[in-house]
């Protein structure tokens, strides 16, 4: 990457999952984990595994949850020098249990954890000074300190001719207040690439209807929109070009969490490595599909050669 690494800013968490399906955590029950997690961490891990240069900005506690997660990220090739290890706050956590209908209940400790204490340390300034691409995870905007660094990073990266991608990643547990919604809208207007799923396209555009929403985003200056449709596959629509559609790979979904983040990490890495849209989209769908076959939100992130093997051996779902 001539312009410097892809960077992501935000929550670094561990996830602890219920091993049974049901409603929330109102009784004692078996749990499995900790697994490395946090949407920005999952994204950047997949980006690095794909072969992109990648750096993460965030904070963990001086505890085993933080040590395990940093070791995984470093093993996978992520530059973690701008991740602070804080003595007085625990690493952020997300407890998750699935319901029978596929919905998820979360208990988060983000706002009062190390994840919320992102500061502009010298190590952070050093990464911001050389980043070539910023990926924004909408979930991180709920953390005021992260939102501040993200806005500064977006401005710096765009000023030096770098690029910006935005995954809205809206979560009902992480509601946007008015200020966060304004920051989100400003970042969408600066974005080169948007990666929405479900109703996030219309919410990001502020317009109803897929065609009108796309038109509005292109008018704002967005150049590519990657639409994620879970087991329905994905499409990339670029301004003034025919959509490129990709069917999903046929896999048994074991754990859907992290699919969108892996999709994004692979797509951004591939595009920055110079791959054309269709090839990047195939890798992105493979990364998302492979990830849902493993328990744990980033356990299925694949290297380029693992994804090549996956693509060669996995049938596509009928469209
Ligand atoms: P997240 O819950 O991680 O935020 P998302 O809603 O952003 O996810 P999805 O559409 O669920 O994103 O998943 C991203 C991509 O991963 C899909 O476009 C698809 O290519 C692949 N994918 C996800 N789930 C499946 C599945 N069950 N089978 C095959 N591919 C899948
Ligand atoms: Mg998502």
PDB file of C-alpha atoms in Angstrom, residues 1 3-11 39-41 43-44 47 53-58 82 118 120 124-125 127-138 140-141 145-168 183-184 186-195 222-224 264-265 267-269 271-272:
ATOM      1  CA  UNK A   1       0.000   0.000   0.000  1.00  0.00           C
ATOM      2  CA  UNK A   3      -0.112   5.324   0.866  1.00  0.00           C
ATOM      3  CA  UNK A   4       0.326   3.512   4.184  1.00  0.00           C
ATOM      4  CA  UNK A   5      -1.676   0.974   6.129  1.00  0.00           C
ATOM      5  CA  UNK A   6      -5.404   0.437   6.438  1.00  0.00           C
ATOM      6  CA  UNK A   7      -6.387   1.482   9.952  1.00  0.00           C
ATOM      7  CA  UNK A   8      -9.431   0.954  12.126  1.00  0.00           C
ATOM      8  CA  UNK A   9     -10.275   2.615  15.435  1.00  0.00           C
ATOM      9  CA  UNK A  10     -12.550   1.350  18.177  1.00  0.00           C
ATOM     10  CA  UNK A  11     -13.645  -1.322  20.578  1.00  0.00           C
ATOM     11  CA  UNK A  39     -16.055  -5.219  15.161  1.00  0.00           C
ATOM     12  CA  UNK A  40     -12.947  -3.058  14.486  1.00  0.00           C
ATOM     13  CA  UNK A  41     -10.675  -5.857  15.726  1.00  0.00           C
ATOM     14  CA  UNK A  43     -12.271  -6.261  10.509  1.00  0.00           C
ATOM     15  CA  UNK A  44      -8.575  -5.456  10.867  1.00  0.00           C
ATOM     16  CA  UNK A  47      -7.672  -7.402   6.512  1.00  0.00           C
ATOM     17  CA  UNK A  53      -1.006  -3.832   5.791  1.00  0.00           C
ATOM     18  CA  UNK A  54      -3.203  -3.115   8.783  1.00  0.00           C
ATOM     19  CA  UNK A  55      -3.012  -1.254  12.091  1.00  0.00           C
ATOM     20  CA  UNK A  56      -5.503  -1.026  14.939  1.00  0.00           C
ATOM     21  CA  UNK A  57      -6.106   1.859  17.354  1.00  0.00           C
ATOM     22  CA  UNK A  58      -7.803   0.983  20.631  1.00  0.00           C
ATOM     23  CA  UNK A  82      -1.146   1.907  18.826  1.00  0.00           C
ATOM     24  CA  UNK A 118      -9.004   5.594  23.594  1.00  0.00           C
ATOM     25  CA  UNK A 120      -4.320  10.258  21.250  1.00  0.00           C
ATOM     26  CA  UNK A 124      -1.669   6.775  17.901  1.00  0.00           C
ATOM     27  CA  UNK A 125      -0.406  10.028  16.356  1.00  0.00           C
ATOM     28  CA  UNK A 127      -0.194   5.708  12.980  1.00  0.00           C
ATOM     29  CA  UNK A 128      -2.519   8.573  12.022  1.00  0.00           C
ATOM     30  CA  UNK A 129       0.431  10.314  10.344  1.00  0.00           C
ATOM     31  CA  UNK A 130       1.000   7.454   7.886  1.00  0.00           C
ATOM     32  CA  UNK A 131      -2.408   5.773   7.384  1.00  0.00           C
ATOM     33  CA  UNK A 132      -3.538   5.405   3.764  1.00  0.00           C
ATOM     34  CA  UNK A 133      -7.070   4.163   4.409  1.00  0.00           C
ATOM     35  CA  UNK A 134      -9.462   4.478   7.347  1.00  0.00           C
ATOM     36  CA  UNK A 135     -12.264   1.981   7.900  1.00  0.00           C
ATOM     37  CA  UNK A 136     -15.014   3.319  10.152  1.00  0.00           C
ATOM     38  CA  UNK A 137     -17.107   0.898  12.210  1.00  0.00           C
ATOM     39  CA  UNK A 138     -20.358   2.599  13.167  1.00  0.00           C
ATOM     40  CA  UNK A 140     -17.225   2.605  17.531  1.00  0.00           C
ATOM     41  CA  UNK A 141     -18.967   5.967  17.163  1.00  0.00           C
ATOM     42  CA  UNK A 145     -13.259   9.116  22.692  1.00  0.00           C
ATOM     43  CA  UNK A 146     -13.173   6.788  19.678  1.00  0.00           C
ATOM     44  CA  UNK A 147     -15.459   9.067  17.666  1.00  0.00           C
ATOM     45  CA  UNK A 148     -13.042  11.943  18.249  1.00  0.00           C
ATOM     46  CA  UNK A 149     -10.051   9.928  16.977  1.00  0.00           C
ATOM     47  CA  UNK A 150     -12.088   8.623  14.021  1.00  0.00           C
ATOM     48  CA  UNK A 151     -13.062  12.125  12.886  1.00  0.00           C
ATOM     49  CA  UNK A 152      -9.439  13.309  13.190  1.00  0.00           C
ATOM     50  CA  UNK A 153      -8.247  10.217  11.305  1.00  0.00           C
ATOM     51  CA  UNK A 154     -10.821  10.646   8.520  1.00  0.00           C
ATOM     52  CA  UNK A 155      -9.777  14.249   7.992  1.00  0.00           C
ATOM     53  CA  UNK A 156      -6.053  13.413   7.991  1.00  0.00           C
ATOM     54  CA  UNK A 157      -6.359  10.394   5.680  1.00  0.00           C
ATOM     55  CA  UNK A 158      -8.558  12.204   3.147  1.00  0.00           C
ATOM     56  CA  UNK A 159      -6.275  15.283   3.217  1.00  0.00           C
ATOM     57  CA  UNK A 160      -3.310  13.165   2.139  1.00  0.00           C
ATOM     58  CA  UNK A 161      -5.248  11.551  -0.712  1.00  0.00           C
ATOM     59  CA  UNK A 162      -6.132   8.378   1.167  1.00  0.00           C
ATOM     60  CA  UNK A 163      -9.505   6.669   1.162  1.00  0.00           C
ATOM     61  CA  UNK A 164     -12.330   5.991   3.608  1.00  0.00           C
ATOM     62  CA  UNK A 165     -14.798   3.134   4.062  1.00  0.00           C
ATOM     63  CA  UNK A 166     -17.799   3.007   6.407  1.00  0.00           C
ATOM     64  CA  UNK A 167     -19.659  -0.045   7.774  1.00  0.00           C
ATOM     65  CA  UNK A 168     -22.730   1.400   9.550  1.00  0.00           C
ATOM     66  CA  UNK A 183     -20.899  12.429  13.061  1.00  0.00           C
ATOM     67  CA  UNK A 184     -22.082   9.298  11.249  1.00  0.00           C
ATOM     68  CA  UNK A 186     -20.557  13.482   8.061  1.00  0.00           C
ATOM     69  CA  UNK A 187     -18.419  10.333   7.713  1.00  0.00           C
ATOM     70  CA  UNK A 188     -20.816   8.821   5.152  1.00  0.00           C
ATOM     71  CA  UNK A 189     -20.481  12.024   3.123  1.00  0.00           C
ATOM     72  CA  UNK A 190     -16.658  11.625   3.165  1.00  0.00           C
ATOM     73  CA  UNK A 191     -16.705   7.895   2.362  1.00  0.00           C
ATOM     74  CA  UNK A 192     -15.412   6.295  -0.831  1.00  0.00           C
ATOM     75  CA  UNK A 193     -16.916   2.903   0.030  1.00  0.00           C
ATOM     76  CA  UNK A 194     -19.982   2.044   2.117  1.00  0.00           C
ATOM     77  CA  UNK A 195     -20.701  -1.526   3.329  1.00  0.00           C
ATOM     78  CA  UNK A 222     -19.501   7.625  -2.426  1.00  0.00           C
ATOM     79  CA  UNK A 223     -17.925   5.604  -5.261  1.00  0.00           C
ATOM     80  CA  UNK A 224     -18.783   1.999  -4.329  1.00  0.00           C
ATOM     81  CA  UNK A 264     -15.355  -5.843   4.968  1.00  0.00           C
ATOM     82  CA  UNK A 265     -11.791  -6.669   6.000  1.00  0.00           C
ATOM     83  CA  UNK A 267     -13.005  -6.503   0.551  1.00  0.00           C
ATOM     84  CA  UNK A 268     -11.010  -3.450   1.629  1.00  0.00           C
ATOM     85  CA  UNK A 269      -7.721  -5.380   1.674  1.00  0.00           C
ATOM     86  CA  UNK A 271      -9.316  -3.420  -3.336  1.00  0.00           C
ATOM     87  CA  UNK A 272      -6.271  -1.754  -1.778  1.00  0.00           C
TER      88      UNK A 272
END
